[in-house]
PDB file of N, CA and C and ligand atoms in Angstrom:
ATOM      1  N   MET A 985     -21.339 -26.916-192.982  1.00 57.00           N
ATOM      2  CA  MET A 985     -22.981 -26.908-192.868  1.00 57.00           C
ATOM      3  C   MET A 985     -23.625 -26.816-194.167  1.00 57.00           C
ATOM      4  N   PRO A 986     -24.652 -27.892-194.498  1.00 60.00           N
ATOM      5  CA  PRO A 986     -25.216 -27.782-195.888  1.00 60.00           C
ATOM      6  C   PRO A 986     -26.333 -26.651-195.649  1.00 60.00           C
ATOM      7  N   ARG A 987     -26.146 -25.995-196.783  1.00 64.00           N
ATOM      8  CA  ARG A 987     -26.979 -24.828-197.097  1.00 64.00           C
ATOM      9  C   ARG A 987     -28.489 -25.091-197.353  1.00 64.00           C
ATOM     10  N   ILE A 988     -29.458 -24.829-196.801  1.00 60.00           N
ATOM     11  CA  ILE A 988     -30.666 -25.039-197.301  1.00 60.00           C
ATOM     12  C   ILE A 988     -31.396 -24.142-198.195  1.00 60.00           C
ATOM     13  N   VAL A 989     -31.777 -24.783-199.241  1.00 59.00           N
ATOM     14  CA  VAL A 989     -32.394 -23.782-200.295  1.00 59.00           C
ATOM     15  C   VAL A 989     -34.015 -24.310-200.419  1.00 59.00           C
ATOM     16  N   TYR A 990     -34.774 -23.376-200.104  1.00 59.00           N
ATOM     17  CA  TYR A 990     -36.317 -23.236-199.994  1.00 59.00           C
ATOM     18  C   TYR A 990     -36.694 -23.010-201.404  1.00 59.00           C
ATOM     19  N   SER A 991     -37.629 -23.929-201.678  1.00 60.00           N
ATOM     20  CA  SER A 991     -38.314 -24.106-203.436  1.00 60.00           C
ATOM     21  C   SER A 991     -39.137 -22.762-203.372  1.00 60.00           C
ATOM     22  N   THR A 992     -39.474 -22.251-202.358  1.00 61.00           N
ATOM     23  CA  THR A 992     -40.200 -20.817-202.450  1.00 61.00           C
ATOM     24  C   THR A 992     -39.475 -19.649-202.286  1.00 61.00           C
ATOM     25  N   ASP A 993     -38.321 -19.743-202.714  1.00 58.00           N
ATOM     26  CA  ASP A 993     -37.255 -18.810-202.748  1.00 58.00           C
ATOM     27  C   ASP A 993     -37.946 -17.400-203.368  1.00 58.00           C
ATOM     28  N   PRO A 994     -38.189 -16.222-203.022  1.00 59.00           N
ATOM     29  CA  PRO A 994     -38.931 -15.263-203.596  1.00 59.00           C
ATOM     30  C   PRO A 994     -38.354 -14.469-204.775  1.00 59.00           C
ATOM     31  N   GLU A 995     -37.228 -15.084-205.031  1.00 54.00           N
ATOM     32  CA  GLU A 995     -36.500 -14.526-206.378  1.00 54.00           C
ATOM     33  C   GLU A 995     -36.191 -15.338-207.295  1.00 54.00           C
ATOM     34  N   PRO A 996     -37.223 -16.006-208.126  1.00 59.00           N
ATOM     35  CA  PRO A 996     -36.996 -16.923-209.042  1.00 59.00           C
ATOM     36  C   PRO A 996     -36.450 -16.329-210.275  1.00 59.00           C
ATOM     37  N   VAL A 997     -36.304 -15.434-210.575  1.00 78.00           N
ATOM     38  CA  VAL A 997     -35.730 -14.794-211.795  1.00 78.00           C
ATOM     39  C   VAL A 997     -34.405 -14.262-211.589  1.00 78.00           C
ATOM     40  N   ALA A 998     -33.801 -13.967-210.425  1.00 83.00           N
ATOM     41  CA  ALA A 998     -32.629 -13.512-210.153  1.00 83.00           C
ATOM     42  C   ALA A 998     -31.775 -13.933-210.978  1.00 83.00           C
ATOM     43  N   LEU A 999     -30.702 -13.110-211.623  1.00 86.00           N
ATOM     44  CA  LEU A 999     -29.749 -13.523-212.387  1.00 86.00           C
ATOM     45  C   LEU A 999     -28.600 -14.277-211.745  1.00 86.00           C
ATOM     46  N   CYS A1000     -27.993 -15.322-212.296  1.00 82.00           N
ATOM     47  CA  CYS A1000     -26.737 -16.091-211.795  1.00 82.00           C
ATOM     48  C   CYS A1000     -25.693 -15.033-211.258  1.00 82.00           C
ATOM     49  N   PRO A1001     -25.177 -14.882-210.155  1.00 83.00           N
ATOM     50  CA  PRO A1001     -24.257 -13.905-210.253  1.00 83.00           C
ATOM     51  C   PRO A1001     -22.865 -14.060-210.765  1.00 83.00           C
ATOM     52  N   ARG A1002     -22.679 -15.542-211.176  1.00 74.00           N
ATOM     53  CA  ARG A1002     -21.312 -15.922-211.789  1.00 74.00           C
ATOM     54  C   ARG A1002     -21.619 -15.769-213.392  1.00 74.00           C
ATOM     55  N   CYS A1003     -22.580 -16.186-214.146  1.00 76.00           N
ATOM     56  CA  CYS A1003     -22.520 -16.145-215.397  1.00 76.00           C
ATOM     57  C   CYS A1003     -23.712 -14.957-215.943  1.00 76.00           C
ATOM     58  N   GLY A1004     -24.441 -14.396-215.072  1.00 84.00           N
ATOM     59  CA  GLY A1004     -25.234 -13.067-215.372  1.00 84.00           C
ATOM     60  C   GLY A1004     -26.235 -13.635-216.149  1.00 84.00           C
ATOM     61  N   ARG A1005     -26.862 -14.941-216.100  1.00 84.00           N
ATOM     62  CA  ARG A1005     -27.890 -15.279-217.098  1.00 84.00           C
ATOM     63  C   ARG A1005     -28.948 -15.987-216.298  1.00 84.00           C
ATOM     64  N   HIS A1006     -30.135 -16.031-216.954  1.00 83.00           N
ATOM     65  CA  HIS A1006     -31.133 -16.722-216.117  1.00 83.00           C
ATOM     66  C   HIS A1006     -31.884 -17.293-217.388  1.00 83.00           C
ATOM     67  N   PRO A1007     -32.137 -18.792-217.459  1.00 83.00           N
ATOM     68  CA  PRO A1007     -31.529 -19.540-216.351  1.00 83.00           C
ATOM     69  C   PRO A1007     -29.973 -19.576-216.343  1.00 83.00           C
ATOM     70  N   CYS A1008     -29.498 -20.076-215.367  1.00 82.00           N
ATOM     71  CA  CYS A1008     -27.924 -19.993-215.360  1.00 82.00           C
ATOM     72  C   CYS A1008     -27.458 -21.018-216.235  1.00 82.00           C
ATOM     73  N   VAL A1009     -26.256 -20.635-216.863  1.00 81.00           N
ATOM     74  CA  VAL A1009     -25.715 -21.735-217.996  1.00 81.00           C
ATOM     75  C   VAL A1009     -24.303 -22.054-217.223  1.00 81.00           C
ATOM     76  N   CYS A1010     -24.005 -21.807-216.023  1.00 76.00           N
ATOM     77  CA  CYS A1010     -22.485 -22.133-215.566  1.00 76.00           C
ATOM     78  C   CYS A1010     -22.146 -23.621-215.678  1.00 76.00           C
ATOM     79  N   GLN A1011     -23.247 -24.395-215.713  1.00 78.00           N
ATOM     80  CA  GLN A1011     -22.996 -25.761-215.932  1.00 78.00           C
ATOM     81  C   GLN A1011     -22.589 -26.058-217.467  1.00 78.00           C
ATOM     82  N   LYS A1012     -22.735 -25.218-218.417  1.00 84.00           N
ATOM     83  CA  LYS A1012     -22.768 -25.598-219.760  1.00 84.00           C
ATOM     84  C   LYS A1012     -21.670 -24.807-220.508  1.00 84.00           C
ATOM     85  N   ILE A1013     -21.187 -23.966-219.808  1.00 83.00           N
ATOM     86  CA  ILE A1013     -20.046 -23.071-220.464  1.00 83.00           C
ATOM     87  C   ILE A1013     -18.305 -23.512-220.085  1.00 83.00           C
ATOM     88  N   ASP A1014     -17.684 -23.801-220.937  1.00 90.00           N
ATOM     89  CA  ASP A1014     -16.265 -24.134-220.627  1.00 90.00           C
ATOM     90  C   ASP A1014     -15.426 -23.220-221.083  1.00 90.00           C
ATOM     91  N   LEU A1015     -14.917 -22.226-220.309  1.00 90.00           N
ATOM     92  CA  LEU A1015     -13.964 -21.339-220.921  1.00 90.00           C
ATOM     93  C   LEU A1015     -12.505 -21.596-220.611  1.00 90.00           C
ATOM     94  N   PRO A1016     -11.570 -21.502-221.622  1.00 93.00           N
ATOM     95  CA  PRO A1016     -10.475 -21.703-221.576  1.00 93.00           C
ATOM     96  C   PRO A1016      -9.763 -20.833-220.519  1.00 93.00           C
ATOM     97  N   PRO A1017      -8.519 -21.606-220.075  1.00 95.00           N
ATOM     98  CA  PRO A1017      -7.882 -21.110-218.947  1.00 95.00           C
ATOM     99  C   PRO A1017      -7.621 -19.632-219.115  1.00 95.00           C
ATOM    100  N   ARG A1018      -7.075 -19.355-220.260  1.00 95.00           N
ATOM    101  CA  ARG A1018      -6.424 -17.950-220.391  1.00 95.00           C
ATOM    102  C   ARG A1018      -7.459 -16.826-220.515  1.00 95.00           C
ATOM    103  N   GLN A1019      -8.780 -17.440-220.259  1.00 94.00           N
ATOM    104  CA  GLN A1019      -9.629 -16.045-220.161  1.00 94.00           C
ATOM    105  C   GLN A1019     -10.354 -16.215-218.711  1.00 94.00           C
ATOM    106  N   GLN A1020      -9.642 -16.908-217.751  1.00 95.00           N
ATOM    107  CA  GLN A1020     -10.239 -16.941-216.415  1.00 95.00           C
ATOM    108  C   GLN A1020      -9.262 -16.634-215.105  1.00 95.00           C
ATOM    109  N   VAL A1021     -10.016 -16.100-214.365  1.00 96.00           N
ATOM    110  CA  VAL A1021      -9.114 -15.898-213.006  1.00 96.00           C
ATOM    111  C   VAL A1021      -9.643 -16.831-212.014  1.00 96.00           C
ATOM    112  N   ALA A1022      -8.602 -17.426-211.340  1.00 97.00           N
ATOM    113  CA  ALA A1022      -8.591 -18.363-210.658  1.00 97.00           C
ATOM    114  C   ALA A1022      -8.523 -17.998-209.170  1.00 97.00           C
ATOM    115  N   TYR A1023      -9.313 -17.838-208.065  1.00 97.00           N
ATOM    116  CA  TYR A1023      -8.932 -17.407-206.984  1.00 97.00           C
ATOM    117  C   TYR A1023      -8.648 -18.652-206.029  1.00 97.00           C
ATOM    118  N   VAL A1024      -7.764 -18.367-205.180  1.00 97.00           N
ATOM    119  CA  VAL A1024      -7.256 -19.406-204.363  1.00 97.00           C
ATOM    120  C   VAL A1024      -7.250 -18.850-203.229  1.00 97.00           C
ATOM    121  N   LYS A1025      -7.860 -19.836-201.925  1.00 95.00           N
ATOM    122  CA  LYS A1025      -7.588 -19.075-200.691  1.00 95.00           C
ATOM    123  C   LYS A1025      -7.749 -20.421-199.536  1.00 95.00           C
ATOM    124  N   ARG A1026      -7.500 -20.274-198.550  1.00 94.00           N
ATOM    125  CA  ARG A1026      -6.898 -21.308-197.224  1.00 94.00           C
ATOM    126  C   ARG A1026      -8.636 -21.062-196.601  1.00 94.00           C
ATOM    127  N   ASP A1027      -9.010 -22.130-196.253  1.00 91.00           N
ATOM    128  CA  ASP A1027      -9.962 -22.481-195.404  1.00 91.00           C
ATOM    129  C   ASP A1027     -10.177 -23.304-194.438  1.00 91.00           C
ATOM    130  N   ARG A1028     -11.015 -23.375-193.354  1.00 88.00           N
ATOM    131  CA  ARG A1028     -11.015 -24.306-192.436  1.00 88.00           C
ATOM    132  C   ARG A1028     -12.350 -24.830-192.415  1.00 88.00           C
ATOM    133  N   LYS A1029     -12.520 -26.082-192.408  1.00 75.00           N
ATOM    134  CA  LYS A1029     -13.789 -26.928-192.365  1.00 75.00           C
ATOM    135  C   LYS A1029     -14.069 -27.571-191.291  1.00 75.00           C
ATOM    136  N   GLY A1030     -15.352 -27.565-191.072  1.00 70.00           N
ATOM    137  CA  GLY A1030     -15.895 -28.346-189.828  1.00 70.00           C
ATOM    138  C   GLY A1030     -15.338 -28.353-188.512  1.00 70.00           C
ATOM    139  N   ARG A1031     -15.805 -28.970-187.495  1.00 67.00           N
ATOM    140  CA  ARG A1031     -15.397 -29.070-186.036  1.00 67.00           C
ATOM    141  C   ARG A1031     -13.728 -29.544-186.059  1.00 67.00           C
ATOM    142  N   ALA A1032     -13.267 -30.405-186.883  1.00 80.00           N
ATOM    143  CA  ALA A1032     -11.975 -30.640-186.691  1.00 80.00           C
ATOM    144  C   ALA A1032     -11.151 -29.413-186.927  1.00 80.00           C
ATOM    145  N   GLY A1033     -11.507 -28.535-187.897  1.00 83.00           N
ATOM    146  CA  GLY A1033     -10.525 -27.546-188.073  1.00 83.00           C
ATOM    147  C   GLY A1033      -9.731 -27.794-189.045  1.00 83.00           C
ATOM    148  N   LYS A1034      -9.855 -28.746-190.104  1.00 89.00           N
ATOM    149  CA  LYS A1034      -9.033 -29.118-190.878  1.00 89.00           C
ATOM    150  C   LYS A1034      -8.873 -28.160-192.122  1.00 89.00           C
ATOM    151  N   THR A1035      -7.549 -27.874-192.508  1.00 93.00           N
ATOM    152  CA  THR A1035      -7.234 -26.699-193.473  1.00 93.00           C
ATOM    153  C   THR A1035      -7.272 -27.294-194.870  1.00 93.00           C
ATOM    154  N   VAL A1036      -8.063 -26.455-195.727  1.00 94.00           N
ATOM    155  CA  VAL A1036      -8.287 -26.854-196.966  1.00 94.00           C
ATOM    156  C   VAL A1036      -7.970 -25.862-197.914  1.00 94.00           C
ATOM    157  N   THR A1037      -7.468 -26.133-199.296  1.00 96.00           N
ATOM    158  CA  THR A1037      -7.392 -25.119-200.091  1.00 96.00           C
ATOM    159  C   THR A1037      -8.239 -24.985-201.144  1.00 96.00           C
ATOM    160  N   VAL A1038      -9.170 -23.789-201.380  1.00 96.00           N
ATOM    161  CA  VAL A1038     -10.320 -23.981-202.020  1.00 96.00           C
ATOM    162  C   VAL A1038      -9.959 -22.714-203.458  1.00 96.00           C
ATOM    163  N   VAL A1039     -10.448 -23.370-204.573  1.00 97.00           N
ATOM    164  CA  VAL A1039     -10.288 -22.676-205.762  1.00 97.00           C
ATOM    165  C   VAL A1039     -11.502 -22.350-205.973  1.00 97.00           C
ATOM    166  N   TYR A1040     -11.880 -21.014-206.521  1.00 95.00           N
ATOM    167  CA  TYR A1040     -13.153 -20.966-206.858  1.00 95.00           C
ATOM    168  C   TYR A1040     -13.117 -19.595-207.991  1.00 95.00           C
ATOM    169  N   GLY A1041     -14.217 -19.349-208.595  1.00 92.00           N
ATOM    170  CA  GLY A1041     -14.406 -18.242-209.489  1.00 92.00           C
ATOM    171  C   GLY A1041     -14.175 -18.829-210.850  1.00 92.00           C
ATOM    172  N   LEU A1042     -13.969 -20.092-211.243  1.00 92.00           N
ATOM    173  CA  LEU A1042     -13.927 -20.604-212.530  1.00 92.00           C
ATOM    174  C   LEU A1042     -15.078 -21.207-213.322  1.00 92.00           C
ATOM    175  N   GLN A1043     -14.981 -21.114-214.421  1.00 89.00           N
ATOM    176  CA  GLN A1043     -16.219 -21.150-215.361  1.00 89.00           C
ATOM    177  C   GLN A1043     -15.803 -22.548-216.307  1.00 89.00           C
ATOM    178  N   HIS A1044     -16.328 -23.659-215.642  1.00 91.00           N
ATOM    179  CA  HIS A1044     -15.972 -24.917-216.372  1.00 91.00           C
ATOM    180  C   HIS A1044     -17.335 -25.766-216.344  1.00 91.00           C
ATOM    181  N   THR A1045     -17.384 -26.712-217.225  1.00 91.00           N
ATOM    182  CA  THR A1045     -18.292 -27.627-217.282  1.00 91.00           C
ATOM    183  C   THR A1045     -17.985 -28.760-215.807  1.00 91.00           C
ATOM    184  N   PRO A1046     -18.976 -29.600-215.673  1.00 90.00           N
ATOM    185  CA  PRO A1046     -18.556 -30.477-214.389  1.00 90.00           C
ATOM    186  C   PRO A1046     -17.319 -31.231-215.126  1.00 90.00           C
ATOM    187  N   ALA A1047     -17.271 -31.982-216.248  1.00 91.00           N
ATOM    188  CA  ALA A1047     -16.477 -32.839-216.539  1.00 91.00           C
ATOM    189  C   ALA A1047     -15.004 -32.082-216.663  1.00 91.00           C
ATOM    190  N   ALA A1048     -14.989 -30.850-216.967  1.00 93.00           N
ATOM    191  CA  ALA A1048     -13.553 -30.184-217.053  1.00 93.00           C
ATOM    192  C   ALA A1048     -13.149 -29.910-215.405  1.00 93.00           C
ATOM    193  N   PHE A1049     -14.261 -29.519-214.602  1.00 95.00           N
ATOM    194  CA  PHE A1049     -13.804 -29.337-212.882  1.00 95.00           C
ATOM    195  C   PHE A1049     -13.194 -30.679-212.500  1.00 95.00           C
ATOM    196  N   ARG A1050     -13.850 -31.882-213.066  1.00 95.00           N
ATOM    197  CA  ARG A1050     -13.283 -33.124-212.367  1.00 95.00           C
ATOM    198  C   ARG A1050     -11.881 -33.239-212.898  1.00 95.00           C
ATOM    199  N   GLN A1051     -11.594 -32.937-214.351  1.00 96.00           N
ATOM    200  CA  GLN A1051     -10.211 -33.405-214.834  1.00 96.00           C
ATOM    201  C   GLN A1051      -9.251 -32.061-214.029  1.00 96.00           C
ATOM    202  N   LEU A1052      -9.676 -30.964-213.961  1.00 97.00           N
ATOM    203  CA  LEU A1052      -8.664 -30.077-213.136  1.00 97.00           C
ATOM    204  C   LEU A1052      -8.484 -30.489-211.812  1.00 97.00           C
ATOM    205  N   LEU A1053      -9.385 -31.125-211.096  1.00 98.00           N
ATOM    206  CA  LEU A1053      -9.407 -31.594-209.751  1.00 98.00           C
ATOM    207  C   LEU A1053      -8.309 -32.693-209.777  1.00 98.00           C
ATOM    208  N   THR A1054      -8.478 -33.618-210.756  1.00 98.00           N
ATOM    209  CA  THR A1054      -7.473 -34.624-210.896  1.00 98.00           C
ATOM    210  C   THR A1054      -6.011 -34.036-210.716  1.00 98.00           C
ATOM    211  N   VAL A1055      -5.884 -33.192-211.745  1.00 98.00           N
ATOM    212  CA  VAL A1055      -4.412 -32.539-211.739  1.00 98.00           C
ATOM    213  C   VAL A1055      -3.971 -31.927-210.579  1.00 98.00           C
ATOM    214  N   LEU A1056      -5.183 -30.913-209.975  1.00 98.00           N
ATOM    215  CA  LEU A1056      -4.383 -30.518-208.660  1.00 98.00           C
ATOM    216  C   LEU A1056      -4.157 -31.353-207.719  1.00 98.00           C
ATOM    217  N   LYS A1057      -5.118 -32.656-207.494  1.00 98.00           N
ATOM    218  CA  LYS A1057      -4.529 -33.589-206.512  1.00 98.00           C
ATOM    219  C   LYS A1057      -3.441 -34.372-206.679  1.00 98.00           C
ATOM    220  N   GLU A1058      -3.032 -34.404-207.928  1.00 98.00           N
ATOM    221  CA  GLU A1058      -1.728 -35.120-208.460  1.00 98.00           C
ATOM    222  C   GLU A1058      -0.566 -34.167-207.921  1.00 98.00           C
ATOM    223  N   THR A1059      -0.779 -32.951-208.131  1.00 97.00           N
ATOM    224  CA  THR A1059       0.241 -32.016-208.201  1.00 97.00           C
ATOM    225  C   THR A1059       0.438 -31.877-206.459  1.00 97.00           C
ATOM    226  N   CYS A1060      -0.457 -31.668-205.759  1.00 98.00           N
ATOM    227  CA  CYS A1060      -0.314 -31.670-204.209  1.00 98.00           C
ATOM    228  C   CYS A1060      -0.073 -32.855-203.558  1.00 98.00           C
ATOM    229  N   GLY A1061      -0.352 -34.186-204.193  1.00 97.00           N
ATOM    230  CA  GLY A1061      -0.295 -35.312-203.559  1.00 97.00           C
ATOM    231  C   GLY A1061      -1.550 -35.403-202.294  1.00 97.00           C
ATOM    232  N   ALA A1062      -2.639 -34.971-202.413  1.00 97.00           N
ATOM    233  CA  ALA A1062      -3.498 -34.797-201.464  1.00 97.00           C
ATOM    234  C   ALA A1062      -4.867 -34.920-202.117  1.00 97.00           C
ATOM    235  N   GLY A1063      -5.941 -35.377-201.442  1.00 97.00           N
ATOM    236  CA  GLY A1063      -7.169 -35.581-201.633  1.00 97.00           C
ATOM    237  C   GLY A1063      -7.988 -34.211-202.077  1.00 97.00           C
ATOM    238  N   GLY A1064      -9.016 -34.407-202.500  1.00 96.00           N
ATOM    239  CA  GLY A1064      -9.810 -33.187-202.994  1.00 96.00           C
ATOM    240  C   GLY A1064     -11.189 -33.401-203.355  1.00 96.00           C
ATOM    241  N   THR A1065     -11.956 -32.733-203.406  1.00 96.00           N
ATOM    242  CA  THR A1065     -13.304 -32.600-203.902  1.00 96.00           C
ATOM    243  C   THR A1065     -13.736 -31.429-204.663  1.00 96.00           C
ATOM    244  N   ILE A1066     -15.037 -31.692-204.987  1.00 95.00           N
ATOM    245  CA  ILE A1066     -15.901 -30.744-205.870  1.00 95.00           C
ATOM    246  C   ILE A1066     -17.254 -30.268-205.086  1.00 95.00           C
ATOM    247  N   LYS A1067     -17.037 -28.922-204.685  1.00 90.00           N
ATOM    248  CA  LYS A1067     -18.446 -28.699-204.246  1.00 90.00           C
ATOM    249  C   LYS A1067     -19.013 -27.444-204.899  1.00 90.00           C
ATOM    250  N   GLU A1068     -19.990 -27.617-205.645  1.00 82.00           N
ATOM    251  CA  GLU A1068     -20.629 -26.470-206.661  1.00 82.00           C
ATOM    252  C   GLU A1068     -19.785 -26.277-207.585  1.00 82.00           C
ATOM    253  N   ASN A1069     -19.183 -24.991-207.556  1.00 85.00           N
ATOM    254  CA  ASN A1069     -18.297 -24.543-208.728  1.00 85.00           C
ATOM    255  C   ASN A1069     -16.782 -24.528-207.960  1.00 85.00           C
ATOM    256  N   GLU A1070     -16.491 -25.118-206.796  1.00 94.00           N
ATOM    257  CA  GLU A1070     -15.465 -24.770-206.128  1.00 94.00           C
ATOM    258  C   GLU A1070     -14.724 -26.207-205.913  1.00 94.00           C
ATOM    259  N   LEU A1071     -13.391 -26.097-205.972  1.00 97.00           N
ATOM    260  CA  LEU A1071     -12.473 -27.348-205.754  1.00 97.00           C
ATOM    261  C   LEU A1071     -12.032 -26.847-204.549  1.00 97.00           C
ATOM    262  N   GLU A1072     -11.732 -27.998-203.788  1.00 96.00           N
ATOM    263  CA  GLU A1072     -11.109 -28.201-202.467  1.00 96.00           C
ATOM    264  C   GLU A1072     -10.076 -29.256-202.486  1.00 96.00           C
ATOM    265  N   ILE A1073      -8.921 -28.652-202.213  1.00 96.00           N
ATOM    266  CA  ILE A1073      -7.823 -29.777-201.869  1.00 96.00           C
ATOM    267  C   ILE A1073      -7.440 -29.737-200.340  1.00 96.00           C
ATOM    268  N   GLN A1074      -7.200 -30.852-199.891  1.00 95.00           N
ATOM    269  CA  GLN A1074      -7.029 -30.976-198.473  1.00 95.00           C
ATOM    270  C   GLN A1074      -5.433 -30.254-198.427  1.00 95.00           C
ATOM    271  N   GLY A1075      -5.349 -29.833-196.854  1.00 95.00           N
ATOM    272  CA  GLY A1075      -4.226 -28.951-196.576  1.00 95.00           C
ATOM    273  C   GLY A1075      -4.007 -27.687-197.071  1.00 95.00           C
ATOM    274  N   ASP A1076      -3.013 -27.202-196.760  1.00 94.00           N
ATOM    275  CA  ASP A1076      -2.632 -25.736-197.243  1.00 94.00           C
ATOM    276  C   ASP A1076      -1.771 -25.891-198.142  1.00 94.00           C
ATOM    277  N   GLN A1077      -2.488 -25.592-199.414  1.00 95.00           N
ATOM    278  CA  GLN A1077      -1.649 -26.066-200.805  1.00 95.00           C
ATOM    279  C   GLN A1077      -1.577 -24.875-201.735  1.00 95.00           C
ATOM    280  N   ARG A1078      -1.833 -23.590-201.162  1.00 96.00           N
ATOM    281  CA  ARG A1078      -2.115 -22.529-201.797  1.00 96.00           C
ATOM    282  C   ARG A1078      -0.620 -22.355-202.978  1.00 96.00           C
ATOM    283  N   GLU A1079       0.200 -22.519-202.292  1.00 96.00           N
ATOM    284  CA  GLU A1079       1.454 -22.045-203.357  1.00 96.00           C
ATOM    285  C   GLU A1079       1.621 -23.214-204.592  1.00 96.00           C
ATOM    286  N   LYS A1080       1.484 -24.405-203.868  1.00 97.00           N
ATOM    287  CA  LYS A1080       1.513 -25.585-205.361  1.00 97.00           C
ATOM    288  C   LYS A1080       0.417 -25.223-206.176  1.00 97.00           C
ATOM    289  N   VAL A1081      -0.910 -24.812-205.759  1.00 98.00           N
ATOM    290  CA  VAL A1081      -2.184 -24.917-206.550  1.00 98.00           C
ATOM    291  C   VAL A1081      -2.020 -23.583-207.291  1.00 98.00           C
ATOM    292  N   ALA A1082      -1.629 -22.392-206.675  1.00 98.00           N
ATOM    293  CA  ALA A1082      -1.313 -21.453-207.634  1.00 98.00           C
ATOM    294  C   ALA A1082      -0.390 -21.612-208.757  1.00 98.00           C
ATOM    295  N   ALA A1083       0.667 -22.109-208.336  1.00 98.00           N
ATOM    296  CA  ALA A1083       1.621 -22.415-209.555  1.00 98.00           C
ATOM    297  C   ALA A1083       1.095 -23.151-210.572  1.00 98.00           C
ATOM    298  N   LYS A1084       0.495 -24.366-210.325  1.00 98.00           N
ATOM    299  CA  LYS A1084      -0.057 -25.204-211.230  1.00 98.00           C
ATOM    300  C   LYS A1084      -1.057 -24.536-212.277  1.00 98.00           C
ATOM    301  N   LEU A1085      -2.024 -23.819-211.540  1.00 98.00           N
ATOM    302  CA  LEU A1085      -2.981 -22.983-212.107  1.00 98.00           C
ATOM    303  C   LEU A1085      -2.295 -22.000-212.980  1.00 98.00           C
ATOM    304  N   GLN A1086      -1.342 -21.512-212.436  1.00 98.00           N
ATOM    305  CA  GLN A1086      -0.722 -20.457-213.596  1.00 98.00           C
ATOM    306  C   GLN A1086       0.059 -21.210-214.833  1.00 98.00           C
ATOM    307  N   GLU A1087       0.503 -22.540-214.502  1.00 98.00           N
ATOM    308  CA  GLU A1087       1.256 -23.105-215.487  1.00 98.00           C
ATOM    309  C   GLU A1087       0.321 -23.625-216.402  1.00 98.00           C
ATOM    310  N   LEU A1088      -1.070 -23.838-216.219  1.00 97.00           N
ATOM    311  CA  LEU A1088      -2.193 -24.318-217.118  1.00 97.00           C
ATOM    312  C   LEU A1088      -2.631 -23.027-217.766  1.00 97.00           C
ATOM    313  N   GLY A1089      -2.403 -21.811-217.398  1.00 97.00           N
ATOM    314  CA  GLY A1089      -2.689 -20.573-218.269  1.00 97.00           C
ATOM    315  C   GLY A1089      -3.797 -19.666-217.470  1.00 97.00           C
ATOM    316  N   TYR A1090      -4.077 -20.036-216.470  1.00 97.00           N
ATOM    317  CA  TYR A1090      -5.246 -19.237-215.563  1.00 97.00           C
ATOM    318  C   TYR A1090      -4.405 -18.027-214.925  1.00 97.00           C
ATOM    319  N   LYS A1091      -5.137 -16.867-214.820  1.00 97.00           N
ATOM    320  CA  LYS A1091      -4.842 -15.651-213.840  1.00 97.00           C
ATOM    321  C   LYS A1091      -4.921 -16.415-212.494  1.00 97.00           C
ATOM    322  N   VAL A1092      -4.079 -15.916-211.568  1.00 97.00           N
ATOM    323  CA  VAL A1092      -4.024 -16.504-210.209  1.00 97.00           C
ATOM    324  C   VAL A1092      -4.435 -15.512-209.087  1.00 97.00           C
ATOM    325  N   LYS A1093      -5.067 -15.439-208.403  1.00 97.00           N
ATOM    326  CA  LYS A1093      -5.167 -14.193-207.300  1.00 97.00           C
ATOM    327  C   LYS A1093      -5.585 -14.937-205.911  1.00 97.00           C
ATOM    328  N   LEU A1094      -4.574 -14.879-204.980  1.00 95.00           N
ATOM    329  CA  LEU A1094      -4.953 -15.406-203.657  1.00 95.00           C
ATOM    330  C   LEU A1094      -5.929 -14.581-203.024  1.00 95.00           C
ATOM    331  N   ALA A1095      -6.745 -15.179-202.317  1.00 89.00           N
ATOM    332  CA  ALA A1095      -7.791 -14.357-201.526  1.00 89.00           C
ATOM    333  C   ALA A1095      -7.991 -14.966-200.116  1.00 89.00           C
ATOM    334  N   GLY A1096      -8.516 -13.963-199.087  1.00 74.00           N
ATOM    335  CA  GLY A1096      -8.541 -14.409-198.085  1.00 74.00           C
ATOM    336  C   GLY A1096      -7.451 -14.793-197.040  1.00 74.00           C
ATOM    337  N   GLY A1097      -7.462 -15.236-196.027  1.00 58.00           N
ATOM    338  CA  GLY A1097      -6.414 -15.693-194.991  1.00 58.00           C
ATOM    339  C   GLY A1097      -5.711 -17.055-195.240  1.00 58.00           C
TER     340      GLY A1097
HETATM  341 ZN1  LIG B1076     -24.746 -19.274-213.724  1.00 93.47          ZN
END
């Protein structure tokens, strides 16, 4: 379900919870994998209840996210998409995704069910 963001949000100067800055610089900073923790969780989407594997907590530019998504899709042989700063891979691919992320240098934590 799409989140609705109202332009009259009463907290215009809230610091970004990810980068701790205002304005947010999440889209501009690309940290190397060794400085990052990748959280991997399984999630169910929509009415069909399809399982997806979600990777979140990463700090990358949109270009770097696209690159990483391509690598993970190839690793899993599955489709995937980018939503804000999260990567979604179709199916329960946590083990493959976690192994690949570790190989790339990330610290990996499995989260959720
Ligand atoms: Zn931010």
